Amino acid sequence: MSKEKLNVLLLGSGGREAAIAWKLSQSPRMGKFFIAPGNAGTSAFGTNLPIKPTDFEAVYDAVVSNDIDLVVAGNEDPLVEGLREFLESRAMAEGRELLMVGPGKAGAALEGSKDFAKHFMAKYGIPTAKYLTVTPDNIAEGDAFLESLEAPYVLKADGLAAGKGVLIIDSIDEARQSLRRMLAGQFGKASAKVVIEQFLSGIECSVFVLTDGTGEYIVLPPAKDYKRIGEGDTGLNTGGMGAVCPPPFVDDEFMAKIDSRIIKPTLAGLAAEGIDYRGFIFLGLINCGGEPLVIEYNVRMGDPETEAVMPRIASDLLPVLEAAADARLKGMAIETDPRTSVTVMAVSGGYPGDYEKGKAISGNLAPAESIIFHAGTAAAADGKPVTAGGRVLTATSYGRNISEAAALSYKALEGVHFDGMYFRRDIGRDLLPYE
Ligand code: AMP
Ligand code: GLY
């Protein structure tokens, strides 16, 4: 397919999708653009459709009624549940040409099953932490594996658990008890299997690969996110409180190791497994003494990393997404902006615990020196934005270095208000020694 204009349907509603929508809406190739369900900010870039991405029938209806050429999956749930297969079979039955960014069920298992991902890495020699998968049938083996490790102990629910399925535990007795609680259903079906892992220490980063199923790929600018609620990386885990792109420790030498030891073997492994993977692969990596190891795979972009990465892509993203979906990435590339970008997330008071929604958002949502992306927002009856989630909105700014970009993002958020608003003021501070 190579139409001059493409009608695009982007699935999701977070800051990640807002950033992708912002970027795609600037494409001269964009025809009609829809975001499902989107948020109060995405309606500035396209038309929001009130559809849940996991409602496959409704997604396909939207494809038909809006003559969609390309579907871009923002989040993992529909992919793990088989959206690609569903849309492909419907489109084929009706003779409709439809492209999609996002893997099928088999590829999405890289994120949907930690056991699958670890087995895949072991099989294809991809560096990662030692592990054992435990079910109710081999708990004794699990206890013995825990004994063989040093504290802290890492326990992971096999399946998707809304980002809450990873426990890092200091005492071995507690780890044994947690293992049993997880297997007994602490995270429902997701923890019917538990992966025990060796703890790795080092600094983390996120690398995003766009691939087309033929072994061709493009690497997007790398980023680092900040998961804890509190400054100095303290307190509870969140979906992400900010991001820096690029993290200065990811230099050419480290990137070359990632490419040869992780990206190429991952794509070769997918091909060997007969998995036609067209979409993003998010490598959650850790730098252990200069060596990259994989902490996890995701089958989508990161959030809030995307809010920092998209503004650093200087060329048109839409033709590249089309090519990945159409297995013709060969010879394609992206241009990157040389500046550093820093994204800071503003969250609802109480998050990641309980928080209230429906707070009016006021202030300058279009500052000259930053880009504000909506995340958990909704339009009230009068059209004005109100809070609708824990992570509410982000500010992204460019700078010659991290401090300069971060200062602009803090300034942008100082100009925005909602009841209970909170954001960290130390995004990227840990990276300053590497600059
Ligand atoms: P995951 O969902 O697998 O990315 O795990 C969530 C977070 O837990 C990661 O971003 C890491 O900060 C931490 N983590 C996961 N696995 C390990 C490990 N083997 N060693 C150290 N930290 C880990
Ligand atoms: N920022 C990490 C994630 O999107 O999973």
Short mmCIF file of N, CA and C in Angstrom, two decimals, residues 288-388:
data_model
loop_
_atom_site.label_atom_id
_atom_site.label_comp_id
_atom_site.label_asym_id
_atom_site.label_seq_id
_atom_site.Cartn_x
_atom_site.Cartn_y
_atom_site.Cartn_z
N CYS A 288 25.12 -3.03 33.91
CA CYS A 288 25.86 -3.63 35.04
C CYS A 288 27.34 -3.55 34.72
N GLY A 289 28.02 -2.57 35.28
CA GLY A 289 29.46 -2.42 35.05
C GLY A 289 29.82 -2.30 33.58
N GLY A 290 29.01 -1.57 32.83
CA GLY A 290 29.32 -1.34 31.41
C GLY A 290 28.73 -2.37 30.47
N GLU A 291 28.07 -3.40 31.03
CA GLU A 291 27.48 -4.44 30.19
C GLU A 291 25.95 -4.32 30.23
N PRO A 292 25.30 -4.28 29.06
CA PRO A 292 23.83 -4.20 29.07
C PRO A 292 23.17 -5.57 29.27
N LEU A 293 22.22 -5.64 30.20
CA LEU A 293 21.42 -6.85 30.39
C LEU A 293 19.95 -6.46 30.26
N VAL A 294 19.13 -7.42 29.83
CA VAL A 294 17.71 -7.13 29.67
C VAL A 294 16.98 -7.41 30.99
N ILE A 295 16.26 -6.39 31.49
CA ILE A 295 15.40 -6.56 32.66
C ILE A 295 14.04 -7.05 32.19
N GLU A 296 13.57 -6.47 31.10
CA GLU A 296 12.28 -6.89 30.57
C GLU A 296 12.13 -6.43 29.13
N TYR A 297 11.23 -7.11 28.42
CA TYR A 297 10.77 -6.65 27.11
C TYR A 297 9.36 -6.09 27.29
N ASN A 298 9.06 -5.03 26.54
CA ASN A 298 7.67 -4.62 26.37
C ASN A 298 7.41 -4.53 24.88
N VAL A 299 6.15 -4.56 24.50
CA VAL A 299 5.81 -4.66 23.07
C VAL A 299 5.19 -3.37 22.55
N ARG A 300 5.59 -2.29 23.15
CA ARG A 300 5.01 -0.97 22.91
C ARG A 300 6.07 0.05 23.29
N MET A 301 5.76 1.32 23.16
CA MET A 301 6.66 2.36 23.64
C MET A 301 6.48 2.52 25.16
N GLY A 302 7.41 3.20 25.81
CA GLY A 302 7.31 3.44 27.25
C GLY A 302 6.55 4.72 27.54
N ASP A 303 6.03 4.81 28.73
CA ASP A 303 5.34 6.01 29.17
C ASP A 303 5.87 6.32 30.56
N PRO A 304 6.58 7.40 30.80
CA PRO A 304 6.65 8.64 30.02
C PRO A 304 7.82 8.78 29.04
N GLU A 305 8.57 7.71 28.75
CA GLU A 305 9.70 7.89 27.83
C GLU A 305 9.27 8.49 26.49
N THR A 306 8.12 8.03 25.98
CA THR A 306 7.67 8.49 24.67
C THR A 306 7.51 10.01 24.61
N GLU A 307 7.09 10.59 25.74
CA GLU A 307 6.89 12.04 25.77
C GLU A 307 8.23 12.78 25.64
N ALA A 308 9.34 12.09 25.98
CA ALA A 308 10.67 12.69 25.78
C ALA A 308 11.26 12.29 24.43
N VAL A 309 10.89 11.09 23.95
CA VAL A 309 11.49 10.57 22.71
C VAL A 309 10.88 11.24 21.46
N MET A 310 9.55 11.34 21.42
CA MET A 310 8.89 11.87 20.20
C MET A 310 9.41 13.25 19.82
N PRO A 311 9.56 14.17 20.79
CA PRO A 311 10.06 15.50 20.40
C PRO A 311 11.49 15.48 19.85
N ARG A 312 12.21 14.39 20.08
CA ARG A 312 13.58 14.32 19.55
C ARG A 312 13.64 13.64 18.19
N ILE A 313 12.52 13.20 17.67
CA ILE A 313 12.51 12.66 16.30
C ILE A 313 12.24 13.84 15.37
N ALA A 314 13.24 14.15 14.56
CA ALA A 314 13.14 15.38 13.75
C ALA A 314 12.45 15.12 12.41
N SER A 315 12.46 13.88 11.95
CA SER A 315 11.87 13.58 10.63
C SER A 315 10.45 13.05 10.80
N ASP A 316 9.78 12.86 9.68
CA ASP A 316 8.39 12.39 9.69
C ASP A 316 8.32 10.95 10.20
N LEU A 317 7.49 10.71 11.20
CA LEU A 317 7.41 9.34 11.77
C LEU A 317 6.40 8.46 11.02
N LEU A 318 5.42 9.08 10.40
CA LEU A 318 4.34 8.27 9.81
C LEU A 318 4.82 7.32 8.70
N PRO A 319 5.66 7.77 7.76
CA PRO A 319 6.12 6.83 6.73
C PRO A 319 6.91 5.66 7.32
N VAL A 320 7.58 5.90 8.42
CA VAL A 320 8.38 4.85 9.05
C VAL A 320 7.45 3.83 9.72
N LEU A 321 6.40 4.31 10.36
CA LEU A 321 5.43 3.38 10.97
C LEU A 321 4.73 2.58 9.88
N GLU A 322 4.36 3.25 8.80
CA GLU A 322 3.72 2.55 7.68
C GLU A 322 4.64 1.46 7.14
N ALA A 323 5.92 1.81 6.97
CA ALA A 323 6.88 0.85 6.41
C ALA A 323 7.08 -0.33 7.36
N ALA A 324 7.13 -0.08 8.68
CA ALA A 324 7.30 -1.18 9.63
C ALA A 324 6.09 -2.12 9.54
N ALA A 325 4.92 -1.53 9.42
CA ALA A 325 3.70 -2.35 9.36
C ALA A 325 3.61 -3.11 8.04
N ASP A 326 4.30 -2.60 7.02
CA ASP A 326 4.21 -3.17 5.68
C ASP A 326 5.46 -3.96 5.29
N ALA A 327 6.31 -4.28 6.28
CA ALA A 327 7.51 -5.10 6.06
C ALA A 327 8.44 -4.50 5.02
N ARG A 328 8.59 -3.18 5.02
CA ARG A 328 9.55 -2.58 4.09
C ARG A 328 10.32 -1.42 4.73
N LEU A 329 10.90 -1.73 5.88
CA LEU A 329 11.71 -0.72 6.59
C LEU A 329 13.10 -0.55 5.97
N LYS A 330 13.50 -1.52 5.14
CA LYS A 330 14.85 -1.49 4.56
C LYS A 330 15.15 -0.13 3.95
N GLY A 331 16.29 0.41 4.32
CA GLY A 331 16.72 1.69 3.75
C GLY A 331 16.11 2.90 4.42
N MET A 332 15.20 2.69 5.39
CA MET A 332 14.58 3.85 6.03
C MET A 332 15.35 4.23 7.29
N ALA A 333 15.24 5.47 7.67
CA ALA A 333 15.94 5.96 8.86
C ALA A 333 15.15 7.11 9.45
N ILE A 334 15.51 7.49 10.66
CA ILE A 334 14.91 8.71 11.21
C ILE A 334 16.03 9.70 11.51
N GLU A 335 15.67 10.96 11.52
CA GLU A 335 16.64 11.98 11.94
C GLU A 335 16.30 12.37 13.37
N THR A 336 17.35 12.65 14.14
CA THR A 336 17.08 13.04 15.53
C THR A 336 17.54 14.46 15.81
N ASP A 337 16.84 15.08 16.74
CA ASP A 337 17.18 16.43 17.20
C ASP A 337 18.37 16.29 18.15
N PRO A 338 19.42 17.09 17.99
CA PRO A 338 20.61 16.90 18.84
C PRO A 338 20.42 17.32 20.29
N ARG A 339 19.38 18.05 20.58
CA ARG A 339 19.22 18.54 21.96
C ARG A 339 18.77 17.43 22.92
N THR A 340 18.93 17.68 24.21
CA THR A 340 18.42 16.78 25.24
C THR A 340 16.98 17.16 25.53
N SER A 341 16.13 16.17 25.79
CA SER A 341 14.76 16.49 26.23
C SER A 341 14.52 15.91 27.62
N VAL A 342 13.78 16.66 28.40
CA VAL A 342 13.41 16.18 29.74
C VAL A 342 11.91 16.34 29.92
N THR A 343 11.27 15.23 30.32
CA THR A 343 9.83 15.20 30.56
C THR A 343 9.59 15.09 32.06
N VAL A 344 8.68 15.90 32.57
CA VAL A 344 8.31 15.82 33.98
C VAL A 344 6.80 15.57 34.05
N MET A 345 6.42 14.60 34.87
CA MET A 345 5.02 14.20 34.99
C MET A 345 4.37 14.87 36.19
N ALA A 346 3.21 15.48 35.99
CA ALA A 346 2.43 16.01 37.11
C ALA A 346 1.33 15.00 37.45
N VAL A 347 1.24 14.65 38.75
CA VAL A 347 0.30 13.61 39.16
C VAL A 347 -0.72 14.15 40.16
N SER A 348 -1.78 13.38 40.35
CA SER A 348 -2.82 13.72 41.33
C SER A 348 -2.32 13.47 42.74
N GLY A 349 -2.71 14.32 43.69
CA GLY A 349 -2.34 14.13 45.09
C GLY A 349 -2.79 12.75 45.56
N GLY A 350 -1.90 12.01 46.23
CA GLY A 350 -2.25 10.68 46.71
C GLY A 350 -1.73 9.56 45.83
N TYR A 351 -1.58 9.84 44.52
CA TYR A 351 -1.06 8.84 43.59
C TYR A 351 0.34 8.40 44.03
N PRO A 352 0.74 7.14 43.96
CA PRO A 352 0.06 6.02 43.32
C PRO A 352 -0.96 5.30 44.21
N GLY A 353 -1.26 5.86 45.39
CA GLY A 353 -2.36 5.34 46.19
C GLY A 353 -3.67 5.94 45.69
N ASP A 354 -4.64 6.05 46.58
CA ASP A 354 -5.95 6.60 46.18
C ASP A 354 -5.82 8.09 45.88
N TYR A 355 -6.57 8.54 44.92
CA TYR A 355 -6.57 9.97 44.59
C TYR A 355 -7.95 10.32 44.04
N GLU A 356 -8.24 11.61 44.06
CA GLU A 356 -9.54 12.07 43.53
C GLU A 356 -9.40 12.47 42.08
N LYS A 357 -10.50 12.36 41.36
CA LYS A 357 -10.53 12.77 39.96
C LYS A 357 -11.48 13.96 39.80
N GLY A 358 -11.49 14.52 38.60
CA GLY A 358 -12.45 15.57 38.29
C GLY A 358 -12.02 16.96 38.73
N LYS A 359 -10.74 17.12 39.07
CA LYS A 359 -10.23 18.45 39.46
C LYS A 359 -10.00 19.30 38.21
N ALA A 360 -10.45 20.56 38.28
CA ALA A 360 -10.27 21.45 37.12
C ALA A 360 -8.79 21.73 36.89
N ILE A 361 -8.39 21.72 35.64
CA ILE A 361 -7.00 22.02 35.28
C ILE A 361 -6.97 23.41 34.66
N SER A 362 -6.15 24.29 35.26
CA SER A 362 -6.10 25.66 34.74
C SER A 362 -4.65 26.07 34.49
N GLY A 363 -4.48 27.24 33.94
CA GLY A 363 -3.14 27.76 33.69
C GLY A 363 -2.78 27.67 32.23
N ASN A 364 -1.49 27.81 31.96
CA ASN A 364 -1.02 27.86 30.58
C ASN A 364 -0.64 26.46 30.08
N LEU A 365 -1.52 25.88 29.29
CA LEU A 365 -1.27 24.53 28.78
C LEU A 365 -0.54 24.55 27.44
N ALA A 366 -0.18 25.76 26.99
CA ALA A 366 0.60 25.85 25.74
C ALA A 366 1.75 26.83 25.92
N PRO A 367 2.67 26.54 26.86
CA PRO A 367 3.78 27.47 27.09
C PRO A 367 4.71 27.50 25.88
N ALA A 368 5.35 28.64 25.67
CA ALA A 368 6.18 28.82 24.47
C ALA A 368 7.39 27.89 24.46
N GLU A 369 7.96 27.63 25.64
CA GLU A 369 9.25 26.93 25.67
C GLU A 369 9.13 25.43 25.97
N SER A 370 7.90 24.91 26.12
CA SER A 370 7.74 23.49 26.47
C SER A 370 6.54 22.93 25.72
N ILE A 371 6.43 21.61 25.77
CA ILE A 371 5.26 20.96 25.17
C ILE A 371 4.54 20.26 26.32
N ILE A 372 3.26 20.55 26.47
CA ILE A 372 2.47 19.85 27.49
C ILE A 372 1.69 18.75 26.79
N PHE A 373 1.86 17.53 27.27
CA PHE A 373 1.04 16.42 26.78
C PHE A 373 0.07 16.02 27.88
N HIS A 374 -1.20 15.87 27.51
CA HIS A 374 -2.17 15.37 28.47
C HIS A 374 -1.98 13.87 28.66
N ALA A 375 -2.26 13.38 29.86
CA ALA A 375 -2.25 11.93 30.13
C ALA A 375 -3.63 11.59 30.71
N GLY A 376 -3.76 11.56 32.04
CA GLY A 376 -5.07 11.27 32.64
C GLY A 376 -5.91 12.52 32.74
N THR A 377 -6.46 12.94 31.60
CA THR A 377 -7.36 14.10 31.59
C THR A 377 -8.62 13.74 30.82
N ALA A 378 -9.68 14.47 31.09
CA ALA A 378 -10.92 14.29 30.32
C ALA A 378 -11.51 15.68 30.11
N ALA A 379 -12.37 15.81 29.13
CA ALA A 379 -13.03 17.09 28.89
C ALA A 379 -14.32 17.12 29.71
N ALA A 380 -14.50 18.16 30.53
CA ALA A 380 -15.75 18.31 31.27
C ALA A 380 -16.85 18.76 30.30
N ALA A 381 -18.08 18.87 30.82
CA ALA A 381 -19.22 19.22 29.96
C ALA A 381 -18.97 20.55 29.23
N ASP A 382 -18.26 21.46 29.90
CA ASP A 382 -17.99 22.76 29.26
C ASP A 382 -16.76 22.70 28.34
N GLY A 383 -16.22 21.51 28.16
CA GLY A 383 -15.07 21.36 27.26
C GLY A 383 -13.73 21.59 27.93
N LYS A 384 -13.75 22.10 29.18
CA LYS A 384 -12.47 22.38 29.86
C LYS A 384 -11.90 21.09 30.44
N PRO A 385 -10.55 20.98 30.50
CA PRO A 385 -9.94 19.74 30.98
C PRO A 385 -10.04 19.58 32.50
N VAL A 386 -10.30 18.34 32.91
CA VAL A 386 -10.28 17.99 34.33
C VAL A 386 -9.42 16.74 34.49
N THR A 387 -8.96 16.50 35.72
CA THR A 387 -8.13 15.32 35.96
C THR A 387 -9.01 14.06 35.88
N ALA A 388 -8.41 13.00 35.34
CA ALA A 388 -9.17 11.76 35.17
C ALA A 388 -8.29 10.54 35.44
#
